Coordinates of C-alpha atoms and ligand atoms in Angstrom, one line a residue:
Chain A
M1 CA 4.7 -5.6 25.8
T2 CA 2.9 -8.2 27.8
I3 CA -0.3 -9.8 26.1
A4 CA -3.1 -9.9 28.4
A5 CA -5.9 -9.1 27.0
R6 CA -8.4 -11.6 25.4
E7 CA -8.7 -12.0 21.6
L8 CA -11.2 -10.5 19.7
R9 CA -13.3 -12.4 17.4
V10 CA -12.5 -11.5 13.9
E11 CA -14.7 -12.2 10.8
R12 CA -13.8 -12.2 7.3
W13 CA -16.8 -13.3 5.1
T14 CA -20.5 -11.9 5.3
P15 CA -23.3 -14.3 4.0
A16 CA -23.6 -11.7 1.1
S17 CA -20.0 -12.4 -0.1
R18 CA -20.1 -16.1 0.4
L19 CA -23.5 -15.8 -1.8
G20 CA -21.2 -13.8 -4.5
A21 CA -18.5 -16.6 -4.2
M22 CA -21.6 -19.0 -5.0
L23 CA -22.7 -17.3 -8.0
A24 CA -19.4 -16.5 -9.2
A25 CA -18.5 -20.2 -9.0
A26 CA -22.0 -21.2 -10.9
A27 CA -21.1 -18.7 -13.4
G28 CA -17.6 -19.8 -14.2
V29 CA -19.2 -23.5 -14.4
A30 CA -21.6 -22.3 -16.9
L31 CA -19.0 -20.1 -18.8
A32 CA -16.8 -23.5 -19.3
T33 CA -19.6 -25.3 -21.1
F34 CA -19.8 -22.9 -24.0
P35 CA -17.4 -24.6 -26.1
F36 CA -20.2 -27.6 -26.2
W37 CA -22.7 -24.9 -27.9
A38 CA -21.6 -21.7 -28.4
P39 CA -20.5 -19.8 -31.9
S40 CA -16.6 -19.6 -32.0
D41 CA -16.9 -15.8 -32.4
I42 CA -18.2 -15.4 -28.9
M43 CA -15.5 -17.4 -27.7
R44 CA -12.9 -15.7 -29.1
L45 CA -14.8 -12.4 -27.3
V46 CA -14.7 -14.3 -24.0
V47 CA -11.0 -14.9 -24.8
E48 CA -10.1 -11.3 -25.5
F49 CA -12.2 -10.1 -22.5
A50 CA -10.5 -12.7 -20.1
C51 CA -7.0 -11.1 -21.5
L52 CA -8.1 -7.7 -20.9
L53 CA -9.6 -8.3 -17.4
A54 CA -6.1 -10.5 -16.3
I55 CA -3.9 -7.5 -17.6
A56 CA -6.4 -4.8 -16.1
Q57 CA -6.3 -7.0 -12.6
M58 CA -2.5 -7.0 -12.7
W59 CA -2.2 -3.2 -13.5
N60 CA -4.7 -2.3 -10.4
L61 CA -2.6 -4.7 -8.5
L62 CA 0.4 -2.5 -9.3
A63 CA -1.1 1.1 -9.6
G64 CA -4.5 0.6 -7.4
Y65 CA -2.5 -0.8 -4.6
G66 CA 1.1 -0.6 -4.9
G67 CA 1.0 3.2 -5.9
L68 CA 3.2 1.7 -9.1
I69 CA 1.5 3.6 -12.1
S70 CA 3.3 1.7 -14.5
I71 CA 2.8 2.8 -18.0
G72 CA 5.3 -0.3 -19.5
Q73 CA 3.2 -3.6 -18.9
Q74 CA 2.7 -3.9 -22.5
A75 CA 6.5 -5.2 -21.9
Y76 CA 5.4 -8.2 -20.0
I77 CA 2.3 -8.6 -22.4
G78 CA 5.0 -8.7 -25.5
L79 CA 7.6 -11.1 -23.5
G80 CA 4.9 -13.2 -22.4
G81 CA 3.4 -13.1 -26.5
Y82 CA 7.2 -13.7 -27.9
G83 CA 7.9 -16.4 -24.6
L84 CA 4.9 -18.6 -26.2
V85 CA 6.3 -18.1 -30.0
V86 CA 9.8 -19.0 -29.4
L87 CA 8.8 -22.2 -27.1
A88 CA 6.0 -23.2 -29.4
N89 CA 7.2 -22.7 -32.6
D90 CA 11.2 -23.6 -32.1
A91 CA 11.4 -24.9 -29.1
H92 CA 8.2 -27.4 -30.0
V93 CA 6.8 -27.1 -26.4
N94 CA 3.1 -28.0 -26.6
P95 CA 1.7 -24.1 -27.4
F96 CA -0.8 -24.5 -24.8
F97 CA 1.3 -25.2 -21.9
C98 CA 3.2 -22.0 -23.2
V99 CA 0.5 -20.0 -21.4
P100 CA 2.4 -20.4 -17.8
L101 CA 5.7 -20.8 -19.3
G102 CA 5.2 -17.4 -21.0
G103 CA 4.0 -15.6 -17.8
L104 CA 7.7 -17.4 -15.7
A105 CA 9.6 -15.8 -19.2
A106 CA 8.0 -12.1 -18.4
A107 CA 8.7 -12.6 -14.5
A108 CA 12.2 -13.9 -15.1
F109 CA 13.0 -10.5 -17.0
A110 CA 10.8 -8.5 -14.0
V111 CA 13.4 -9.6 -11.6
P112 CA 16.5 -7.5 -12.8
T113 CA 14.1 -4.6 -14.6
S114 CA 12.6 -3.8 -11.5
R115 CA 16.3 -2.8 -9.9
I116 CA 16.5 -0.6 -12.6
V117 CA 12.7 1.3 -12.4
F118 CA 12.4 0.9 -8.9
R119 CA 15.4 3.4 -8.5
L120 CA 12.9 5.9 -10.0
A121 CA 10.0 7.5 -8.3
G122 CA 6.4 8.8 -9.3
G123 CA 6.3 10.4 -12.8
Y124 CA 10.0 8.9 -13.6
F125 CA 9.1 5.4 -12.5
A126 CA 6.0 5.5 -15.0
V127 CA 8.0 7.5 -17.9
G128 CA 10.9 4.5 -16.6
T129 CA 8.7 1.6 -17.4
W130 CA 7.4 3.2 -20.6
V131 CA 11.3 3.5 -22.2
V132 CA 11.8 0.0 -21.0
A133 CA 9.2 -1.5 -22.9
E134 CA 10.1 0.6 -25.8
V135 CA 13.5 -1.1 -25.8
Y136 CA 12.2 -4.7 -26.0
R137 CA 10.4 -3.6 -28.7
L138 CA 13.3 -2.1 -30.4
V139 CA 15.4 -5.6 -29.6
F140 CA 12.7 -8.0 -30.8
A141 CA 12.0 -5.6 -34.1
N142 CA 15.9 -6.5 -34.3
I143 CA 15.7 -10.2 -34.1
A144 CA 15.3 -11.6 -37.5
A145 CA 15.1 -14.8 -36.2
L146 CA 11.7 -13.8 -35.1
G147 CA 10.4 -11.9 -37.8
G148 CA 12.0 -8.4 -37.4
G149 CA 9.5 -5.6 -37.4
S150 CA 6.9 -7.9 -39.2
G151 CA 6.8 -10.6 -37.0
Q152 CA 5.5 -14.0 -37.0
S153 CA 2.8 -16.7 -37.1
L154 CA 2.1 -19.4 -34.1
T155 CA 3.0 -21.8 -37.3
A156 CA 3.1 -24.5 -34.1
L157 CA -0.6 -24.8 -33.7
I158 CA -0.7 -25.9 -37.5
G159 CA -1.9 -29.7 -37.4
I160 CA -4.2 -29.0 -33.9
P161 CA -7.7 -29.2 -35.6
R162 CA -9.4 -26.1 -35.3
D163 CA -12.4 -26.8 -32.8
V164 CA -9.9 -28.3 -30.4
R165 CA -7.7 -25.2 -30.3
E166 CA -10.3 -23.0 -30.2
A167 CA -12.1 -24.9 -27.1
V168 CA -8.8 -25.3 -25.5
T169 CA -7.5 -21.8 -25.8
Y170 CA -11.1 -21.0 -24.5
W171 CA -10.8 -23.2 -21.6
I172 CA -7.1 -21.5 -20.8
A173 CA -9.0 -18.1 -20.6
I174 CA -11.5 -19.3 -18.2
A175 CA -8.8 -20.6 -15.9
L176 CA -6.6 -17.1 -16.4
M177 CA -9.3 -15.3 -15.6
A178 CA -10.4 -17.3 -12.3
A179 CA -6.6 -17.5 -11.4
T180 CA -5.8 -13.9 -11.8
T181 CA -9.0 -12.4 -9.9
G182 CA -8.7 -15.5 -7.2
G183 CA -4.7 -15.0 -6.8
V184 CA -5.2 -11.1 -6.3
Y185 CA -7.8 -11.7 -3.8
W186 CA -6.0 -14.6 -2.3
L187 CA -3.0 -12.1 -2.3
L188 CA -4.9 -9.4 -1.1
Q189 CA -6.5 -10.9 2.0
S190 CA -3.3 -12.4 3.0
R191 CA -0.7 -10.4 5.1
L192 CA 1.0 -8.9 2.0
G193 CA -2.4 -7.6 0.9
L194 CA -2.6 -5.7 4.4
A195 CA 0.7 -4.3 3.8
L196 CA 0.0 -3.5 0.5
T197 CA -3.3 -1.8 1.6
A198 CA -1.2 0.2 4.5
I199 CA 1.0 1.3 1.3
R200 CA -1.7 2.4 -1.2
D201 CA -3.4 4.7 1.9
S202 CA 0.0 5.9 3.6
E203 CA 3.4 4.4 2.3
T204 CA 5.3 6.7 4.9
A205 CA 3.3 5.8 7.4
A206 CA 3.5 2.0 6.5
E207 CA 7.2 2.0 6.7
S208 CA 7.5 3.6 10.0
Q209 CA 5.2 0.9 11.2
G210 CA 7.4 -1.9 10.0
V211 CA 6.2 -3.0 6.7
D212 CA 9.3 -3.3 4.1
V213 CA 7.9 -1.0 1.2
A214 CA 10.5 -2.1 -1.2
R215 CA 10.3 -5.9 -0.6
T216 CA 6.6 -5.8 -0.9
K217 CA 6.9 -3.9 -3.9
F218 CA 8.9 -5.6 -5.8
I219 CA 6.9 -9.1 -4.8
V220 CA 3.9 -7.4 -6.7
Y221 CA 6.0 -6.0 -9.5
V222 CA 7.0 -9.6 -10.4
A223 CA 3.7 -11.0 -9.8
A224 CA 2.2 -8.5 -11.9
A225 CA 5.0 -9.6 -14.6
F226 CA 3.5 -13.0 -14.5
G227 CA 0.1 -12.6 -15.0
S228 CA 0.5 -10.1 -17.5
G229 CA 2.8 -12.3 -19.2
C230 CA 0.5 -15.3 -19.1
A231 CA -2.2 -12.8 -20.6
G232 CA 0.0 -11.7 -23.2
A233 CA 0.6 -15.5 -24.4
L234 CA -3.0 -16.2 -24.5
Y235 CA -3.7 -13.1 -26.1
F236 CA -1.1 -14.2 -29.0
L237 CA -2.3 -17.6 -28.6
N238 CA -5.8 -16.2 -29.6
A239 CA -4.5 -14.3 -32.3
L240 CA -2.5 -16.6 -33.9
R241 CA 0.5 -14.0 -34.8
I242 CA 2.4 -11.9 -33.0
S243 CA 4.8 -8.6 -34.4
P244 CA 6.6 -6.2 -32.1
D245 CA 4.2 -3.1 -32.5
A246 CA 1.6 -5.5 -31.7
A247 CA 3.2 -7.0 -28.5
F248 CA 5.0 -4.1 -27.1
G249 CA 3.0 -1.2 -28.4
M250 CA 1.5 1.4 -26.3
S251 CA -2.3 0.6 -27.4
W252 CA -2.8 -1.6 -24.4
I253 CA -2.3 1.2 -21.7
P254 CA -5.5 3.5 -22.5
L255 CA -7.6 0.5 -22.5
L256 CA -6.1 -0.6 -18.9
F257 CA -6.8 3.1 -17.7
F258 CA -9.9 2.7 -19.3
T259 CA -11.4 -0.2 -17.5
V260 CA -9.2 0.0 -13.9
V261 CA -10.1 3.9 -13.6
I262 CA -13.6 3.8 -14.9
G263 CA -14.4 0.3 -12.8
G264 CA -12.7 1.6 -9.7
I265 CA -8.8 1.5 -9.2
G266 CA -7.2 -0.2 -5.7
T267 CA -10.8 -2.6 -5.6
I268 CA -11.4 -6.5 -6.9
E269 CA -14.4 -5.7 -8.5
G270 CA -13.3 -2.3 -10.3
P271 CA -11.3 -4.2 -13.1
I272 CA -14.4 -6.6 -13.7
V273 CA -17.1 -3.8 -14.2
G274 CA -14.6 -1.9 -16.4
T275 CA -13.5 -4.6 -18.3
L276 CA -17.4 -5.3 -19.0
I277 CA -18.4 -2.1 -19.6
Y278 CA -15.5 -1.7 -22.2
F279 CA -16.8 -4.6 -24.0
V280 CA -20.2 -3.6 -24.2
M281 CA -19.4 -0.1 -25.7
R282 CA -17.2 -1.8 -28.0
Q283 CA -19.7 -3.8 -29.4
F284 CA -22.3 -1.3 -29.4
L285 CA -20.3 1.6 -30.8
S286 CA -17.5 0.0 -32.8
D287 CA -19.3 0.7 -36.4
Y288 CA -19.3 4.4 -35.6
G289 CA -15.8 4.7 -36.0
S290 CA -13.8 7.4 -34.3
W291 CA -17.0 8.3 -32.7
Y292 CA -16.7 5.0 -30.3
L293 CA -13.4 6.5 -29.1
I294 CA -14.7 9.9 -28.3
V295 CA -17.5 8.6 -26.7
L296 CA -15.2 6.3 -24.8
G297 CA -13.0 9.2 -23.9
V298 CA -16.3 11.4 -22.6
V299 CA -17.0 8.5 -20.6
A300 CA -13.8 8.1 -19.0
I301 CA -14.0 11.7 -18.4
V302 CA -17.6 12.2 -16.7
V303 CA -16.7 9.1 -14.3
M304 CA -13.1 10.3 -13.1
I305 CA -15.2 13.8 -12.4
W306 CA -18.4 12.6 -10.4
A307 CA -17.1 9.5 -9.5
P308 CA -13.1 9.4 -8.8
R309 CA -13.2 6.1 -7.4
G310 CA -15.0 4.7 -10.1
I311 CA -18.3 2.8 -10.6
W312 CA -17.9 0.3 -8.1
G313 CA -16.1 3.0 -5.6
L314 CA -19.3 4.6 -5.8
L315 CA -21.8 1.1 -4.9
A316 CA -19.4 0.3 -2.8
A317 CA -19.4 3.3 -0.7
R318 CA -23.2 3.6 -0.5
T319 CA -23.9 -0.3 0.2
S320 CA -22.1 -2.8 2.0
W321 CA -21.9 -5.2 -0.9
R322 CA -18.6 -6.8 -1.4
I323 CA -18.1 -9.6 -3.8
F324 CA -14.7 -10.5 -2.5
P325 CA -14.6 -8.9 1.0
L326 CA -11.5 -8.2 2.4
A327 CA -11.9 -6.3 5.9
H328 CA -11.6 -8.0 9.2
I329 CA -15.0 -7.3 10.8
V330 CA -14.7 -7.3 14.7
R331 CA -17.4 -8.8 16.4
D332 CA -17.2 -7.9 20.2
P333 CA -19.8 -6.6 23.0
R334 CA -17.3 -3.7 23.4
V335 CA -17.4 -2.3 19.5
D336 CA -19.6 -0.7 17.8
A337 CA -21.1 -3.1 14.4
Chain B
M1 CA 19.6 -5.8 31.3
V2 CA 18.6 -3.3 29.5
P3 CA 21.6 -0.8 27.8
S4 CA 21.7 2.0 28.8
P5 CA 21.5 4.8 27.3
L6 CA 18.8 2.8 25.1
V7 CA 18.8 5.4 22.2
E8 CA 21.3 7.9 22.0
V9 CA 21.4 10.6 19.3
R10 CA 25.2 11.7 18.6
N11 CA 25.6 15.0 17.1
V12 CA 23.4 15.0 14.3
S13 CA 22.7 17.9 11.8
K14 CA 20.3 18.4 9.2
R15 CA 20.0 21.3 6.8
Y16 CA 17.3 22.2 4.0
G17 CA 19.3 24.5 1.6
S18 CA 20.6 27.1 4.0
L19 CA 18.1 26.7 6.4
T20 CA 19.6 24.7 9.4
V21 CA 16.9 22.6 10.6
T22 CA 19.0 20.3 13.3
A23 CA 22.1 22.0 14.6
N24 CA 24.6 19.4 16.3
V25 CA 22.1 17.9 18.8
S26 CA 22.9 15.1 21.2
L27 CA 20.5 13.5 23.4
T28 CA 19.8 9.7 25.3
V29 CA 17.0 8.2 26.9
D30 CA 16.6 5.1 29.1
A31 CA 14.2 2.7 29.7
G32 CA 11.4 4.2 31.7
E33 CA 12.2 7.7 30.8
V34 CA 10.0 10.3 29.4
L35 CA 12.0 12.7 27.8
G36 CA 9.9 15.6 26.9
I37 CA 11.1 18.3 24.0
L38 CA 9.7 21.5 24.0
G39 CA 10.2 24.6 21.6
P40 CA 8.7 27.0 19.4
N41 CA 7.0 26.4 16.0
G42 CA 9.8 25.5 13.5
A43 CA 12.5 24.4 15.8
G44 CA 13.2 21.2 14.6
K45 CA 11.5 18.9 16.8
T46 CA 9.2 16.8 14.3
T47 CA 13.1 16.7 12.1
L48 CA 14.5 15.2 15.3
F49 CA 11.7 12.6 15.0
N50 CA 12.4 12.2 11.7
I51 CA 16.2 11.8 11.9
M52 CA 15.5 8.6 15.0
S53 CA 12.9 6.9 13.1
G54 CA 15.0 7.3 9.8
D55 CA 12.4 9.3 7.3
V56 CA 15.1 11.6 7.4
A57 CA 18.5 11.0 7.2
P58 CA 20.9 13.5 8.9
D59 CA 23.8 15.3 7.2
A60 CA 26.1 14.5 10.2
G61 CA 26.1 12.3 13.5
A62 CA 24.4 9.0 14.3
V63 CA 22.0 7.5 16.2
F64 CA 22.1 4.6 18.4
L65 CA 19.7 2.0 19.5
A66 CA 21.0 -0.1 22.3
G67 CA 24.3 0.7 21.5
A68 CA 24.0 -0.7 18.0
D69 CA 24.5 2.1 15.4
I70 CA 21.2 2.5 13.4
T71 CA 21.7 5.8 11.2
K72 CA 21.9 4.1 8.2
L73 CA 18.8 1.6 8.7
P74 CA 15.6 2.2 6.8
P75 CA 12.5 3.0 8.9
H76 CA 10.5 -0.4 8.5
E77 CA 14.2 -2.2 10.3
R78 CA 14.4 0.6 12.9
C79 CA 10.6 0.2 14.2
R80 CA 11.0 -3.8 13.9
R81 CA 14.3 -3.2 16.2
G82 CA 11.7 -1.1 19.1
I83 CA 11.4 2.6 17.5
G84 CA 7.6 3.1 17.4
R85 CA 6.4 6.8 16.2
S86 CA 3.4 8.8 15.6
Y87 CA 3.1 11.7 13.2
Q88 CA 2.1 15.0 14.3
I89 CA 0.0 15.3 11.0
A90 CA -2.0 12.0 11.3
K91 CA -1.3 9.5 8.7
P92 CA -3.7 6.6 9.0
F93 CA -4.2 4.0 6.4
G94 CA -7.4 5.8 5.5
G95 CA -9.2 2.4 3.6
L96 CA -8.3 0.6 6.8
S97 CA -10.4 0.0 9.7
V98 CA -9.0 1.2 13.0
Y99 CA -8.4 -2.5 13.8
E100 CA -6.6 -2.9 10.8
N101 CA -4.4 -0.3 11.3
V102 CA -3.3 -1.2 14.7
L103 CA -2.8 -5.0 13.0
V104 CA -0.3 -3.8 10.7
A105 CA 1.6 -2.3 13.4
A106 CA 1.4 -5.4 15.7
L107 CA 2.3 -7.7 12.6
F108 CA 5.0 -5.7 10.7
G109 CA 6.6 -3.7 13.4
G110 CA 5.9 -6.4 16.1
R111 CA 6.3 -9.0 14.0
R112 CA 3.9 -10.7 15.8
S113 CA 1.7 -13.8 14.7
G114 CA -1.6 -13.5 14.0
R115 CA -3.4 -14.7 16.8
E116 CA -0.5 -12.5 19.2
A117 CA -1.3 -9.7 16.8
N118 CA -4.9 -9.6 17.7
A119 CA -4.2 -9.9 21.3
V120 CA -2.0 -6.7 20.8
C121 CA -4.6 -5.0 19.0
A122 CA -7.2 -5.6 21.9
E123 CA -5.1 -4.6 24.4
V124 CA -3.7 -1.3 22.6
L125 CA -7.5 -0.4 21.2
E126 CA -8.6 -0.6 25.0
L127 CA -5.7 1.4 26.6
T128 CA -6.3 4.4 24.0
G129 CA -10.0 4.3 23.9
L130 CA -10.4 3.2 20.7
M131 CA -11.9 -0.3 21.2
R132 CA -15.9 1.0 20.4
K133 CA -14.5 2.3 17.1
A134 CA -12.3 -0.6 16.1
N135 CA -14.7 -1.5 12.5
R136 CA -14.5 2.1 11.8
L137 CA -12.7 3.4 8.4
A138 CA -9.8 5.5 9.7
G139 CA -10.1 7.6 7.1
T140 CA -14.0 8.7 8.8
L141 CA -12.5 9.6 11.8
T142 CA -12.8 12.7 13.6
L143 CA -9.3 14.9 14.0
L144 CA -9.1 14.1 17.6
D145 CA -9.5 10.0 17.2
R146 CA -6.8 10.4 14.5
K147 CA -4.4 11.3 16.9
R148 CA -5.7 8.4 19.5
L149 CA -4.9 6.3 16.4
E150 CA -1.4 7.2 15.8
F151 CA -0.8 6.9 19.4
A152 CA -2.4 3.2 18.9
R153 CA -0.3 2.3 16.2
A154 CA 2.9 3.2 17.6
L155 CA 2.0 1.3 20.3
G156 CA 1.1 -1.7 18.6
T157 CA 4.3 -2.0 17.1
G158 CA 5.8 -2.9 20.6
P159 CA 8.2 -0.4 20.9
T160 CA 10.9 -0.4 23.2
V161 CA 11.2 3.6 22.5
L162 CA 7.9 5.3 21.8
L163 CA 8.3 9.0 20.1
L164 CA 5.1 10.7 20.6
D165 CA 4.7 14.1 18.2
E166 CA 2.1 16.2 19.5
I167 CA -0.5 13.6 20.6
A168 CA -2.3 15.9 23.0
G169 CA -2.7 19.1 20.9
G170 CA -6.4 20.1 20.8
L171 CA -7.7 17.7 23.5
T172 CA -9.8 19.2 26.2
D173 CA -8.0 19.0 29.9
H174 CA -9.8 15.9 30.8
E175 CA -8.9 14.2 27.7
A176 CA -5.3 15.5 28.3
Q177 CA -4.9 13.8 31.8
D178 CA -6.2 10.4 29.7
V179 CA -3.4 10.5 27.8
V180 CA -1.1 11.7 30.7
A181 CA -2.0 8.5 32.2
T182 CA -1.6 6.3 29.5
V183 CA 1.8 7.6 28.9
S184 CA 2.9 6.9 32.5
A185 CA 1.5 3.5 32.4
I186 CA 3.4 2.8 29.4
R187 CA 6.3 4.5 31.0
E188 CA 6.4 1.8 34.0
R189 CA 6.0 -0.7 31.4
G190 CA 9.9 0.2 31.2
I191 CA 9.1 1.7 27.5
A192 CA 11.3 4.9 27.0
V193 CA 9.1 8.0 25.7
I194 CA 10.0 11.0 23.9
W195 CA 7.2 13.3 23.8
I196 CA 7.1 16.3 21.6
E197 CA 4.2 18.7 23.3
H198 CA 3.1 22.2 23.0
V199 CA 0.5 21.4 26.3
V200 CA 3.4 22.3 28.4
H201 CA 1.4 21.1 31.6
A202 CA 0.5 17.9 30.3
L203 CA 4.4 17.3 29.4
L204 CA 5.2 18.5 32.9
A205 CA 2.7 15.8 34.8
V206 CA 5.0 13.4 33.0
A207 CA 8.0 14.1 32.1
T208 CA 11.2 13.2 33.9
R209 CA 13.4 15.3 31.9
V210 CA 13.0 17.8 29.4
I211 CA 14.8 19.4 26.5
V212 CA 14.2 22.8 24.5
L213 CA 15.1 23.4 21.0
D214 CA 15.2 26.6 19.1
A215 CA 16.3 27.1 16.1
G216 CA 17.5 23.8 15.8
A217 CA 19.9 23.5 18.7
K218 CA 19.3 22.3 22.2
I219 CA 19.1 25.7 24.4
A220 CA 18.0 23.6 27.5
E221 CA 17.9 20.6 29.4
G222 CA 17.6 19.0 32.7
E223 CA 14.7 18.8 35.2
P224 CA 11.3 20.1 33.8
H225 CA 10.2 22.5 36.2
A226 CA 13.7 24.1 36.5
V227 CA 14.5 23.9 32.6
I228 CA 10.9 25.8 32.2
N229 CA 11.4 28.7 34.5
S230 CA 14.9 29.1 33.2
P231 CA 15.3 32.6 32.2
Q232 CA 16.1 31.3 28.7
V233 CA 13.5 29.4 28.3
Q234 CA 11.3 31.8 28.9
R235 CA 12.6 34.4 26.5
V236 CA 12.5 31.8 23.7
Y237 CA 8.6 31.6 24.5
M238 CA 7.7 35.3 25.2
G239 CA 5.5 36.1 22.4
V240 CA 5.2 32.4 21.4
D241 CA 1.3 31.4 21.6
V242 CA 2.2 28.8 24.2
E243 CA 0.5 28.0 27.6
V244 CA 3.4 28.2 30.0
E245 CA 1.3 27.4 33.1
V246 CA 3.4 25.4 35.5
G247 CA 1.5 23.7 38.1
A248 CA 3.2 21.6 40.3
Ligands
ATP1 N1 11.6 18.5 3.8 C1 11.7 19.9 4.2 N2 12.3 20.6 3.3 C2 12.6 21.9 3.7 N3 12.2 22.6 5.0 C3 11.8 21.4 5.8 C4 11.6 20.2 5.8 N4 11.3 19.9 6.6 C5 10.9 20.7 7.6 N5 11.7 21.8 7.0 C6 11.6 22.9 7.8 O1 12.4 23.1 9.0 C7 11.7 24.0 10.1 C8 11.9 22.8 11.4 O2 10.4 21.9 10.9 P1 10.2 20.5 12.1 O3 9.0 20.0 11.3 O4 10.8 20.2 12.2 O5 9.2 22.1 13.1 P2 8.9 21.7 14.7 O6 9.6 22.2 15.8 O7 8.4 20.2 14.4 O8 7.6 22.9 14.2 P3 6.1 22.4 14.8 O9 5.9 22.6 16.1 O10 5.2 23.5 14.1 O11 5.7 20.9 14.5 C9 10.9 24.3 9.5 O12 11.1 26.0 9.4 C10 10.5 24.0 8.4 O13 9.8 24.3 7.7
MG2 MG1 6.6 19.4 14.8

């Protein structure tokens, strides 16, 4: 077709989102000062928060955008964690440097794994990803050199002063939080993200409009494995000890469902909101034993019934707030604002 | 220059269980033609489109585009090679704006750069009457606007062959005339159009040729008015709630 029409002026940022970005940057700088004054239990909490947020962002990318409902992301969390332990303890790589390497290890495993699980659709895909994670758990439990079923400690950290260890771990966590959230934002507002959002809304239509659905999903699957692997490595750097059950266990999955679904699946803000809510509830309710889990479940059910698009979805539908705007807004006299 | 035929469907068949939905159908279309497809509900019209666009694999037969066998190609690859389609039941990207819906088509199907894609969107939105609603979320559109968006997206891919599945159903006469005018304009650019439509008078206003499907099989083909008035086609439509008003 001949391109005769004049171009439309398209905006992607709004004044509100510029303000939001500045506030987020300010919050990041403030968080980075914690090691100079905050008690170490608060810092450990922030590290845990960062791990869960990073994994939640990755899972949201898969499930909320790619339509890939994986219940086996713990495979990559665990591979990242074991990547850290093996490289740091046995290969004597600087343990802090092992966090991104753990992510790379997870991504390397994700490439062949995707060839298998992508043959499965819908519910079978979900079960397939879980089976893969279980296979990894059993394999690692049977490697005597890695401590078998009882796992091993991160001995590579011996000799590093405690305050240095805690501060560096903490800064890595802040960097991971910024990198996963920023990375997801960067990805979603790129061409690939437009394709992914189209796939989220109608896979059939996306495919028939020229989107290579299989390739797009593959890229996202490997990227999510990388992010989850980094988060897994960081988590076990913070925990100082790894075992196959902790690394490849199912317990991550309800957490991810909770944070992503409560916060708002298919939005970048959703996992942040969901992770915040989870941590606040955990702080206030964890003394009440099983009641804590019951309340968590009730909150999840209530939100899913009355706000199926999550808390952020509810807010976004009623206001025009977007901290991470993705829309192309056309500014033209021929177009309604 | 333009290969002839531009599209060829050769002896395709498709069954769902014991139901034969496409029975050894063949057709050809050239650039600048508008081929109308008629047939009662369930005749297999949409299935034929699905076979051409790659959404459904035929049990037998082949599809050729510009002489190349594309039967085994996935839908996105066929789209990039020039097959643009709309869906009878609209499938908008509900969480994206109207502009972004067309942008997907232009960037991926049309393989346009960012700036070119922007200009394609401007042109297509103007042509399909959606410009004013460019910023609206596609999920909030009315049924009619969803049909317009299906049309716009298919055009946005920069097709050499455009497959339109009932884009005039439910429109007022005036609106249907607009669609007819747009289809004529597209044809004049040298794009081949295949148009499934129950609104026969709209179809007859632009079709250069018509085929009729019944129970999966092609039962008639030829000059539009002659086909419509043939006894065999009249018999198929008898008792079927379709308006066969033939205005020359
Ligand atoms: N995936 C499927 N599985 C089983 N049967 C199918 C499938 N798709 C279509 N059919 C059946 O095939 C027949 C032809 O369907 P098709 O949608 O091609 O008809 P159509 O001519 O487009 O009808 P309409 O005018 O109602 O749009 C129908 O009987 C339909 O129920
Ligand atoms: Mg149909």
